[in-house]
XYZ file of C-alpha atoms in Angstrom:
610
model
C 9.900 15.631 50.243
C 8.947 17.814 53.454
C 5.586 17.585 54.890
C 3.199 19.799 53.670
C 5.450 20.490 50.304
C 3.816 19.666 46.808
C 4.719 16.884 44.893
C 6.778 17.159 41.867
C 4.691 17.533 39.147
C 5.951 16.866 34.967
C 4.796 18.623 32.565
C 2.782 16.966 30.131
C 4.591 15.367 27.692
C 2.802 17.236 24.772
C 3.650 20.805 26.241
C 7.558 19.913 27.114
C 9.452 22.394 25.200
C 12.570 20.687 24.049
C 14.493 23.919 23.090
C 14.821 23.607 26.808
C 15.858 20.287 27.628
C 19.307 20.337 28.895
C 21.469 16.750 28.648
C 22.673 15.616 32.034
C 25.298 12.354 32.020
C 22.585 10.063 34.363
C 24.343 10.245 37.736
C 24.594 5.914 39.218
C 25.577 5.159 43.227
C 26.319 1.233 43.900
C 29.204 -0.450 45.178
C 31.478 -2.264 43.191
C 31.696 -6.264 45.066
C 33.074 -9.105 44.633
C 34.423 -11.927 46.035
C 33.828 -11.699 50.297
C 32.546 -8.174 50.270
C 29.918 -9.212 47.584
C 28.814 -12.614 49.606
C 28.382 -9.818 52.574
C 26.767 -7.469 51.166
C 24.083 -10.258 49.861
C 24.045 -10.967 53.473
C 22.889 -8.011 54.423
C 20.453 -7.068 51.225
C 18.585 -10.158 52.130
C 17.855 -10.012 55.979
C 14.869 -8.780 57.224
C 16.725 -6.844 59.548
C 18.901 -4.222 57.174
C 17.570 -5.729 53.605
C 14.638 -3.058 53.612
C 17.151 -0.341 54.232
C 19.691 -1.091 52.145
C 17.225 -1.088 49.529
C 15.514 2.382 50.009
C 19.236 3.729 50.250
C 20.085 2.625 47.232
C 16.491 3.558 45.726
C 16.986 7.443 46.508
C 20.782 7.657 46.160
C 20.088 7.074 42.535
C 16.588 9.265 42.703
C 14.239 6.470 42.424
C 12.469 7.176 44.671
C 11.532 10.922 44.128
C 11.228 9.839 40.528
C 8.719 7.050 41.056
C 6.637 7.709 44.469
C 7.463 11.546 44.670
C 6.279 12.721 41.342
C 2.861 13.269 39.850
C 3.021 11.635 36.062
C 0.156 13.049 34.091
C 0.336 10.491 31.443
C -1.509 7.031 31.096
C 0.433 3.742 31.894
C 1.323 1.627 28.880
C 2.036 -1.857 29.636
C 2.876 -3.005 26.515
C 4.756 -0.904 23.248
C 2.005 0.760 21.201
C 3.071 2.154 18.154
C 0.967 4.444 15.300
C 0.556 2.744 11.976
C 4.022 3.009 10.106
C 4.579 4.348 6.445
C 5.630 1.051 4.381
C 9.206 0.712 4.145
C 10.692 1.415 0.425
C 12.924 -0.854 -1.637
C 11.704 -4.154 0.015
C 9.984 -7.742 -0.511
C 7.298 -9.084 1.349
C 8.437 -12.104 2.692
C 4.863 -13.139 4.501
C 4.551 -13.686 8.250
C 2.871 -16.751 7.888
C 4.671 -18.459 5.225
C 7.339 -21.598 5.309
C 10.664 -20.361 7.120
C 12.258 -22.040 4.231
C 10.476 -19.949 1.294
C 10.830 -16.829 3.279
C 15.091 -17.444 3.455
C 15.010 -18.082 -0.191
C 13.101 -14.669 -0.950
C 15.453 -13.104 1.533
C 18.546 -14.694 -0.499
C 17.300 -13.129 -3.495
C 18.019 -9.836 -2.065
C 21.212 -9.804 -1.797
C 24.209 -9.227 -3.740
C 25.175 -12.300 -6.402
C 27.991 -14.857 -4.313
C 31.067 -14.199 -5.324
C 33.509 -17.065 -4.355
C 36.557 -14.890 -5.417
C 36.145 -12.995 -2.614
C 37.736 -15.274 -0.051
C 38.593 -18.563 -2.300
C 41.788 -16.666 -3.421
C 45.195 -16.975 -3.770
C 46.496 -13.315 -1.990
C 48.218 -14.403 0.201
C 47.625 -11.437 3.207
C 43.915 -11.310 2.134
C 42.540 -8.417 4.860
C 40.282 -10.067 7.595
C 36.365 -11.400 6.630
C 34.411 -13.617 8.737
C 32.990 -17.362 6.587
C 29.768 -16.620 5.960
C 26.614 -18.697 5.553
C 27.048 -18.308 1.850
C 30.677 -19.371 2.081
C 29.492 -22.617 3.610
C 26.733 -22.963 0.650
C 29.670 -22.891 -1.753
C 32.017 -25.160 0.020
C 29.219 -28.074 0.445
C 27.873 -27.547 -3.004
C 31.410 -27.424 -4.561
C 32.739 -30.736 -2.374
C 35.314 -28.902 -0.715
C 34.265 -29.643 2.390
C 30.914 -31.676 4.149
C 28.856 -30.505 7.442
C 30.274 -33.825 8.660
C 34.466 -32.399 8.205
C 33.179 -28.994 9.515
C 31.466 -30.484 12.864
C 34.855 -32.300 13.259
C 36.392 -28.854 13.275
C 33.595 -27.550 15.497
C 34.374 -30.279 17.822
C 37.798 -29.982 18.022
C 37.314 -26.085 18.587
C 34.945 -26.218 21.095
C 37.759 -28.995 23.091
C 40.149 -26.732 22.848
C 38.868 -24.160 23.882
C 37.489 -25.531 27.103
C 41.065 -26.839 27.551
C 42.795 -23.360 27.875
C 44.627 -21.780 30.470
C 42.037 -19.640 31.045
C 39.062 -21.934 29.432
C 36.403 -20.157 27.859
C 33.801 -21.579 28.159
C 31.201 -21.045 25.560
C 28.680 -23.482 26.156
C 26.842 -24.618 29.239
C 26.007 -27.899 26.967
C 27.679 -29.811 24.223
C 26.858 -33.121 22.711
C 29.327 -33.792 20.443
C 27.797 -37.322 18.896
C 24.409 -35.287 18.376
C 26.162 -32.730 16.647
C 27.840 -35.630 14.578
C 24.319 -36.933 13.930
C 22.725 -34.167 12.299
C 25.680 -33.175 10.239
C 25.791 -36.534 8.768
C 22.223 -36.138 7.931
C 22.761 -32.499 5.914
C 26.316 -34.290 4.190
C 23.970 -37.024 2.960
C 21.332 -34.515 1.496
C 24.049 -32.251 -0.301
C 25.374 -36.344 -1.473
C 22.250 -36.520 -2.716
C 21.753 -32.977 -3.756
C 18.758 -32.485 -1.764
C 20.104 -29.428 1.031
C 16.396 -28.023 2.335
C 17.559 -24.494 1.975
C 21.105 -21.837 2.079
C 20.856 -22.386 6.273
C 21.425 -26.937 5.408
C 24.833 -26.983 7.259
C 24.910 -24.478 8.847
C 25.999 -24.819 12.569
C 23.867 -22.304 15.283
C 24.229 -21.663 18.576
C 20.973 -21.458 20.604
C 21.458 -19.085 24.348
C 20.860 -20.767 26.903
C 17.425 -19.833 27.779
C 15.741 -20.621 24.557
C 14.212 -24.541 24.043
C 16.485 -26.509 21.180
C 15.004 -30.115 22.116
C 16.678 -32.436 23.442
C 18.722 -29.868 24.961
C 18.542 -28.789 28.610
C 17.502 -25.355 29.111
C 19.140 -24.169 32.545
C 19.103 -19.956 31.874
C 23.147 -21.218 32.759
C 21.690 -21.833 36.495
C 22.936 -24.861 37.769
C 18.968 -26.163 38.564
C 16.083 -24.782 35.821
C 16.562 -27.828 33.937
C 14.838 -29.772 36.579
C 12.164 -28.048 37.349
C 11.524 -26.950 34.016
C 12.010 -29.625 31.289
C 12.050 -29.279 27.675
C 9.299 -30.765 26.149
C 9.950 -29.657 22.149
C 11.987 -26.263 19.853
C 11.545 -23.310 21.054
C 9.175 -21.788 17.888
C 12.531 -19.900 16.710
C 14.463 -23.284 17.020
C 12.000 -24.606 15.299
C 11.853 -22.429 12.291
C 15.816 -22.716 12.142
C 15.608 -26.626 12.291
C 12.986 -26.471 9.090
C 15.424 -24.748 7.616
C 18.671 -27.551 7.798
C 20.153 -25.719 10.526
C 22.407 -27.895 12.776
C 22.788 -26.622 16.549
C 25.432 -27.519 18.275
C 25.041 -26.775 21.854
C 23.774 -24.339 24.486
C 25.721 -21.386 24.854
C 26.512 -19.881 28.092
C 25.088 -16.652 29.410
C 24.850 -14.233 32.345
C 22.995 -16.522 35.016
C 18.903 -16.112 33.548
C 20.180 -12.764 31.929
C 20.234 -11.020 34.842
C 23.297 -8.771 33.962
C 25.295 -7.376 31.153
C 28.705 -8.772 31.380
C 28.333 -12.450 31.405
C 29.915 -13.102 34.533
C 28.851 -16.773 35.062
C 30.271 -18.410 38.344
C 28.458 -22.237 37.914
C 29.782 -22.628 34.416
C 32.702 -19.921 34.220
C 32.858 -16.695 32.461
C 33.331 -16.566 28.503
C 35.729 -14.634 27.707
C 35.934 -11.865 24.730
C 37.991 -13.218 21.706
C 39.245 -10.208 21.168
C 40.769 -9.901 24.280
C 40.331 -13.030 26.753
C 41.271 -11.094 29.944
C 37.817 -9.031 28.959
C 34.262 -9.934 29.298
C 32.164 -10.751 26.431
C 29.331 -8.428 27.258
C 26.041 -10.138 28.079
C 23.876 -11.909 29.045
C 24.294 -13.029 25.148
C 27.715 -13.618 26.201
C 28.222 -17.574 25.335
C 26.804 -16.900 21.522
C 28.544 -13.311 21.087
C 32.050 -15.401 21.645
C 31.681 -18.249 19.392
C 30.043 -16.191 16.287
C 33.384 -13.842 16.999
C 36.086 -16.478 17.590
C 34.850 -18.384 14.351
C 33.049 -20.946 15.480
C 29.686 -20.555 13.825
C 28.414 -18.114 11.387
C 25.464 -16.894 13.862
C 23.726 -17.349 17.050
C 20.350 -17.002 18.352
C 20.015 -14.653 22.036
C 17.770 -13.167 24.040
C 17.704 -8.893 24.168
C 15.762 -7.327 27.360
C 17.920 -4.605 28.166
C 20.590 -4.769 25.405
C 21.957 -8.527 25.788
C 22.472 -9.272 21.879
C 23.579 -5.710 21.317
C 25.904 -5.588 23.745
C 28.019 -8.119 23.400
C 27.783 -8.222 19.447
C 29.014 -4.813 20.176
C 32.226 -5.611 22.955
C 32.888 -8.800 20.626
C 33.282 -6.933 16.795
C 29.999 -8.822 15.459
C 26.463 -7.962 14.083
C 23.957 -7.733 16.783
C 20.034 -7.337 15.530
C 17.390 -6.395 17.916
C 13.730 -6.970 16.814
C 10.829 -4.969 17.374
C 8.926 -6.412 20.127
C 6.589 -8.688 18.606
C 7.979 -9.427 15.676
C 9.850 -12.808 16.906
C 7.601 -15.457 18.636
C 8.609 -16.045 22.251
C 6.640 -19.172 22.511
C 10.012 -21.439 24.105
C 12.030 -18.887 25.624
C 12.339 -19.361 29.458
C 11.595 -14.956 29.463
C 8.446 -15.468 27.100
C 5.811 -13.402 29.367
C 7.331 -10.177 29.889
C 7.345 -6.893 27.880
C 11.022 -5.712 27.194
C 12.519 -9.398 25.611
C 13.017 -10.346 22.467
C 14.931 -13.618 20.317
C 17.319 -12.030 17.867
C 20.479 -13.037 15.469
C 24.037 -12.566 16.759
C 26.049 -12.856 12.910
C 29.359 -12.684 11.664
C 27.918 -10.313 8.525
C 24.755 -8.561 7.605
C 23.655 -10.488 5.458
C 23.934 -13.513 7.670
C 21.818 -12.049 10.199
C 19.199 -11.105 7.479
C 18.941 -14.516 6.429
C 18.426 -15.845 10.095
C 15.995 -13.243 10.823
C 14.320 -14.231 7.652
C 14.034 -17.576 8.999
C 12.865 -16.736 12.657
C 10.617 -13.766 12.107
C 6.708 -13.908 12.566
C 4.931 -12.853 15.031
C 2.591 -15.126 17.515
C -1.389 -14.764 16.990
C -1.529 -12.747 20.205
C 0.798 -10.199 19.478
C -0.768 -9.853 15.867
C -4.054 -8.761 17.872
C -2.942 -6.740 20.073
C 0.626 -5.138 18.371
C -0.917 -4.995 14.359
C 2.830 -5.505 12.971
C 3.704 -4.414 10.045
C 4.141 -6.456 7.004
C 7.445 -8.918 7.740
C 9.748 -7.508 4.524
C 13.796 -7.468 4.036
C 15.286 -4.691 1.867
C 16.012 -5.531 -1.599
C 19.920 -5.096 -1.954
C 20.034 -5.891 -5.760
C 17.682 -3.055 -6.528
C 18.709 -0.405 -8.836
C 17.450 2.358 -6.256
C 18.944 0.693 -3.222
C 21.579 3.450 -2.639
C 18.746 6.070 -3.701
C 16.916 4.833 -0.854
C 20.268 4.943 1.186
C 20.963 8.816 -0.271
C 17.444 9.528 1.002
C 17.949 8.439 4.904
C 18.335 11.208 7.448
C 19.924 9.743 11.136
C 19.120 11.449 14.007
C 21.676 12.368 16.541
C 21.510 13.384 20.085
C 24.902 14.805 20.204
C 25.437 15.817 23.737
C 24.000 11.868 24.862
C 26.021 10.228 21.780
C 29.243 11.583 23.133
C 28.710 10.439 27.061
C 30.949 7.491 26.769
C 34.029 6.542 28.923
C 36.562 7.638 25.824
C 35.907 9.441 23.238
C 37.681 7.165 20.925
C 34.327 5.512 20.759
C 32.019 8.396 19.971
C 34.368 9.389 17.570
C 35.208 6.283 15.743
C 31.174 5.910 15.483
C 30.913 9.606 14.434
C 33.556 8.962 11.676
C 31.579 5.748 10.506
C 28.187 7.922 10.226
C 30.177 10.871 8.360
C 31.428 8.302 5.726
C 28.529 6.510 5.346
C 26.604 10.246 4.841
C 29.794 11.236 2.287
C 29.280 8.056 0.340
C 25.329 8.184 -0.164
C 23.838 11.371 0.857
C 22.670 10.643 3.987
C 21.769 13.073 6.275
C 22.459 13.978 10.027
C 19.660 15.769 12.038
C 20.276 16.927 15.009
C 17.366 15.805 17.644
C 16.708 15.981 21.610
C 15.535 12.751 23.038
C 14.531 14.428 26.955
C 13.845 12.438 30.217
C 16.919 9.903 29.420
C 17.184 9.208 33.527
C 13.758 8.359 33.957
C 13.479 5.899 30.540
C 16.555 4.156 32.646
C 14.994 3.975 35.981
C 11.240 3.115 34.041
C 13.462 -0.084 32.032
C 15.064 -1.160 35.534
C 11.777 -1.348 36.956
C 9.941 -3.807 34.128
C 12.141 -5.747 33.487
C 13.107 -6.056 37.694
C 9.377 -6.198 38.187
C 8.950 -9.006 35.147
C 11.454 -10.830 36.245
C 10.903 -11.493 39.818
C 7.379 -12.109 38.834
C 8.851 -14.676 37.124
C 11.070 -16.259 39.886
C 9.395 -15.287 43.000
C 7.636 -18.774 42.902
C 11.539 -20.617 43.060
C 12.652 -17.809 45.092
C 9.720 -18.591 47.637
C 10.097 -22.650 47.504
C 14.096 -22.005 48.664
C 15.399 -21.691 45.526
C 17.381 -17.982 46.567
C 20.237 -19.382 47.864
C 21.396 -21.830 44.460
C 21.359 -18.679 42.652
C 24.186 -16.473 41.979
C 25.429 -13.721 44.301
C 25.258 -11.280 41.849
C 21.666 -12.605 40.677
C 20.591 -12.410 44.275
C 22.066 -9.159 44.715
C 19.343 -7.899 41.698
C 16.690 -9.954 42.757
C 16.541 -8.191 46.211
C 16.808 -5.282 44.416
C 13.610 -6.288 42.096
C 11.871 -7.502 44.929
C 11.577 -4.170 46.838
C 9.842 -2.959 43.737
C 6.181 -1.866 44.556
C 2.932 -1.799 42.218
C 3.682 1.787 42.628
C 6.616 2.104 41.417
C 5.985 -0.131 38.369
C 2.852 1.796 37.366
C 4.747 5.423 37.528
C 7.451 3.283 35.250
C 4.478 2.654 32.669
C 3.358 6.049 33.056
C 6.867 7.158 31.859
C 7.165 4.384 29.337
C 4.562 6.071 27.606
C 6.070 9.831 27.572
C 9.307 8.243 26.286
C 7.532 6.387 23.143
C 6.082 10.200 22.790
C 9.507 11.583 22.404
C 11.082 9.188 20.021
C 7.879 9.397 18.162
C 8.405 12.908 17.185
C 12.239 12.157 16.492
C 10.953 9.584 14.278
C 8.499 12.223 12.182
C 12.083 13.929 11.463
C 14.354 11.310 10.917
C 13.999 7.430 9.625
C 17.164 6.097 11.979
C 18.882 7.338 15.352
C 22.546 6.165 15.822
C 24.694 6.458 19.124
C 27.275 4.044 19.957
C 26.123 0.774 20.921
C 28.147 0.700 24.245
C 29.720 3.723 26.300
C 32.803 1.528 26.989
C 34.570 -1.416 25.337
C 34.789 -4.572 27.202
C 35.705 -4.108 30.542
C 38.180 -6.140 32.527
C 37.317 -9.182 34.464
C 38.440 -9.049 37.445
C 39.998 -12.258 38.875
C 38.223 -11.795 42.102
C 35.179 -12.596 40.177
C 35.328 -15.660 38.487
C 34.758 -17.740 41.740
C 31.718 -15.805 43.240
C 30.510 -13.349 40.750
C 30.816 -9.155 40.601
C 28.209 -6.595 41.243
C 29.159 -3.507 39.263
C 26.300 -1.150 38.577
C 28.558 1.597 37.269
C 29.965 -0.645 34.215
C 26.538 -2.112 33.591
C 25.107 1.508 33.100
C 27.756 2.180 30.758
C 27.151 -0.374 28.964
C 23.625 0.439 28.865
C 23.826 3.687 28.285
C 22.484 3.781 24.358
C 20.455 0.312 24.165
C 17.653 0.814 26.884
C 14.991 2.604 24.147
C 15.208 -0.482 21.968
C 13.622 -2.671 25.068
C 11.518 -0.252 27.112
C 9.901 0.821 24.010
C 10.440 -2.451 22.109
C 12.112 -0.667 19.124
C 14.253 -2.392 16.448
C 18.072 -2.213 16.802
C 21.241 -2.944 15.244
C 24.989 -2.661 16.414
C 27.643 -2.806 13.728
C 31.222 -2.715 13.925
C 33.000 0.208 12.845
C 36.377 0.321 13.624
C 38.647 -0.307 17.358
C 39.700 1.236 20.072
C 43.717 2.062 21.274
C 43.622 -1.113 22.977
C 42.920 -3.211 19.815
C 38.738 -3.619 21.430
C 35.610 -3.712 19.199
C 33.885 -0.416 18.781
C 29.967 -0.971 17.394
C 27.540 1.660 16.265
C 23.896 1.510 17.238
C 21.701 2.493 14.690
C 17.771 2.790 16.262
C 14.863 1.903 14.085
C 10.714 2.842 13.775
C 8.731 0.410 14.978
C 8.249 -2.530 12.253
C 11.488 -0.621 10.418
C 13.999 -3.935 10.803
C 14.280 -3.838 6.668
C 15.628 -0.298 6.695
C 18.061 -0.698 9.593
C 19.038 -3.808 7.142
C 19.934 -1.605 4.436
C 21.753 1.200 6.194
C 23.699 -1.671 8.606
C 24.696 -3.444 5.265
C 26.502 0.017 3.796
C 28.322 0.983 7.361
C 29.580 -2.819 7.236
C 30.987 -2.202 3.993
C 32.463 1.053 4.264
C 33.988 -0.137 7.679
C 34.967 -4.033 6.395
C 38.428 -3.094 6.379
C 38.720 -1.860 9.853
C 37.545 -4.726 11.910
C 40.443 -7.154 13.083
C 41.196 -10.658 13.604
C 40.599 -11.642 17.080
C 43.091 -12.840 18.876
C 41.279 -15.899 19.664
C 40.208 -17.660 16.167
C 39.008 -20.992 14.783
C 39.271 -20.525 10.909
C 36.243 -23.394 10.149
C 37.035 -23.748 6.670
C 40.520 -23.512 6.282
C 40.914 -25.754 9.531
């Protein structure tokens, strides 16, 4: 901006007219590094010398900086998601916010369909692919065909061989195999007994990396939190779980303190997709996303601050559900003080991530005061006006946006998935405008930059930089150049964004895009010794997810089908505030309608027939 020119000034969000709002594909400048060039460029993004101007470079390349410092924002910040009162959802049960995790799963069990063991203890002998799910391991320990004690043998033996490959994939950045041994020979003797606590008794979990499953180490897959942080008890989701007869069987591995989306991890290696183990996972839920989609375990519990369960649920052919912010307590979580995070499920099925969530949900006091959540409910399946609920739905779609992706074999897979699942039930597709997509981008990048280095500037400042990461170092100089400035303005747009999906949301009940605007990218071999920096693939994956965090909405990616390469395709379906029940309930029919598209992975432990 010259001298003596006026600043850019936005129109108020209340008189934008929409009818004019044209979509533009968000234009991204970085480099793509690794290997030397990445170790330089950290070099020089660090000195005091060029790190200031490397910055600011990068900062109005990609129109930060006019966005941010250059533009007057009429609107008041909002530093935390603040959402009208909601309608109550229809077709649900209460499950009670406050209530035992254990009464709350078996009101949540209730829900859904009657088991039906035929369904995958059968004779066919080219049966078409299903995940074991939580239910399936109900039936085996109830009906003696197998014990938690054979299955963690199994587990074991997985996770061993695994490690052991040429490539290893390394799920886990801890594994205690005689723990694991110990609790499942405490759920065999209560099913011996017949005693299980609840449906979740035997069932193995993976807990990310950053969350608190005691005695577990939590290192946010750095190679030093542990220390300086130790864990002192469950993480209140761990917790919860553990009530419940869960058995958790390790840390799983993750994009160093979920600073990225791929789950490139240099200290512990990179998982790898099991779809497709030259490809990344997706992250930073990238240790859990592989082992609920190579078989391993039935679900998963990760973090989601700008799209890390949906994400790689999505690149990895599993269910990925996103909260509302709020609605999970933090309390354990190494990213429990920022605004944009959430715990969530990763699941094999639906249903299996209704059942955690029904386990985890329930909100801390706090967030009661300040967030008023709605009532904690799941939808009721077995109701005779389920799919009259379903027939009344209306989706929103943001055409233009929902077809930016990398190959339109992915908007158009997802598109198919929506048109069968209105040509089934009734739904509805609405056409909406969601404006100002650039700036909710650059406003997310800011928070959660801001948040984080808030939360690592003390480490960062007592010499910690250099054990972290190149690539983690390459964002934290990034996040560090941040000004109060430029995270007010962010707040300031945070609050025009809730504006616009709050008017989608008085036309339509769901908005669906794609979850990802690729499938999983390569990984290059360059990068498994020092890291990558690729802010082109991360926006592309981030491309639909970013509303779910800035504006703390629920979320859910389902799969719905692959691309010519054989990878995972997931649809995003986007949820009002409180509105995880309904999301529920429309993710349960696209699951069904699309069960017999989703494939085998390539890399696959088959627990129960093992």
């Amino acid at each position: 901006m010259g001298k003596g020119q006026p600043p850019r000034a936005m129109t108020p969000v209340e008189e934008v007219d929409l009818s004019a709002v044209r979509y533009q594909s968000p234009p991204l400048q970085a480099p793509h590094l690794t290997g030397f060039s990445l170790r330089a460029f950290v070099w020089l993004i660090e000195s005091p010398l060029f790190g200031r101007l490397v910055t600011s470079l990068l900062k109005s390349q990609n129109n930060m900086t006019r966005m941010l410092q250059e533009t007057v924002i009429p609107e008041r910040p909002m530093y935390l998601p603040e959402y009208p009162p909601q309608e109550p959802e229809q077709g649900v049960v209460l499950l009670g916010d406050d209530r035992d995790p254990v009464e709350r799963v078996e009101e949540a069990l209730q829900c859904l369909l009657p088991y039906d063991p035929s369904v995958h203890w059968t004779t066919d002998d080219k049966p078409p692919f299903l995940y074991w799910k939580i239910r399936d391991f109900a039936h085996a320990y109830r009906s003696g065909i197998t014990t938690p004690s054979a299955v963690a043998e199994h587990i074991i033996s997985g996770v061993e061989e695994w490690s052991n490959k040429k490539p290893p994939m390394p799920m886990l950045v801890y594994f205690n195999a005689d723990d694991l041994r110990k609790q499942a020979e405490a759920s065999t003797k209560r099913f011996q007994q017949g005693t299980p606590i609840s449906i979740l008794d035997g069932i193995f979990i993976a807990i990310k990396d950053d969350i608190d499953c005691f005695p577990y180490p939590s290192k946010g897959a750095t190679t030093f939190f542990d220390k300086i942080r130790p864990v002192q008890k469950d993480a209140v989701c761990v917790a919860r779980l553990r009530k419940c007869g869960v058995l958790f069987f390790g840390k799983a591995n993750m994009h160093e303190l979920g600073l990225g989306v791929t789950g490139n991890n240099p200290n512990y290696g990179t998982a790898r997709n099991p779809h497709s183990i030259d490809r990344y996972t997706g992250g930073s839920s990238s240790g859990p996303a592989a082992l609920v989609s190579s078989g391993l375990c039935s679900a998963a519990i990760g973090t989601d601050g700008g799209g890390s369960v949906r994400i790689p649920s999505s690149l990895c052919g599993i269910i990925g559900l996103k909260t509302t912010y709020g609605r999970t307590d933090m309390t354990g979580a190494l990213c429990d003080c920022g605004t944009v995070e959430v715990a969530s499920p990763l699941a094999a099925s639906v249903e299996d991530a209704m059942l955690v969530y029904s386990a985890i949900a329930g909100s801390r006091p706090m967030d009661k005061l300040t967030l008023r959540p709605s009532p904690l409910c799941v939808p009721n399946l077995v109701s005779p006006d389920s799919n009259n609920i379903l027939g009344s739905v209306k989706i929103g779609k943001y055409t233009e946006w929902f077809h930016d992706v990398s190959d339109r074999d992915i908007s158009n897979t997802c598109e198919d998935a929506l048109n069968l699942l209105c040509s089934s039930f009734g739904c509805q597709i609405e056409e909406i405008i969601l404006p100002e997509l650039e700036e909710m981008r650059t406003a997310h990048l800011v928070s959660i930059g801001t948040e984080s280095f808030c939360d690592l500037n003390p480490h960062y400042k007592a010499g910690k930089r250099t054990e972290f990461t190149l690539d983690t170092r390459t964002s934290l100089a990034l996040f560090r150049s941040f000004t109060s400035t430029d995270y007010v303005a962010s707040q300031q747009i945070r609050r025009r964004i809730m504006y616009y999906h709050n008017e989608a949301f008085k036309k339509v009940d769901i908005i669906a895009t794609p979850t990802t605007g690729i499938t999983a990218p390569k990984i290059p071999q360059s990068s498994l010794k020092l890291g990558e920096s690729d802010y082109v693939v991360s926006a592309y994956l981030m491309r639909f997810v970013i509303a779910g965090n800035l504006l703390g909405l629920p979320a859910i990616t389902v799969p719905v089908g692959h691309d010519k390469q054989g990878l995972p395709i997931g649809l995003q379906l986007i949820g009002r505030p409180w509105g995880e029940a309904s999301l529920l309930r429309v993710a349960s029919a696209v699951e069904e309608l699309c069960l017999k598209k989703r494939k085998r992975p390539s890399a696959f432990h088959d627990i129960l027939n093992a």
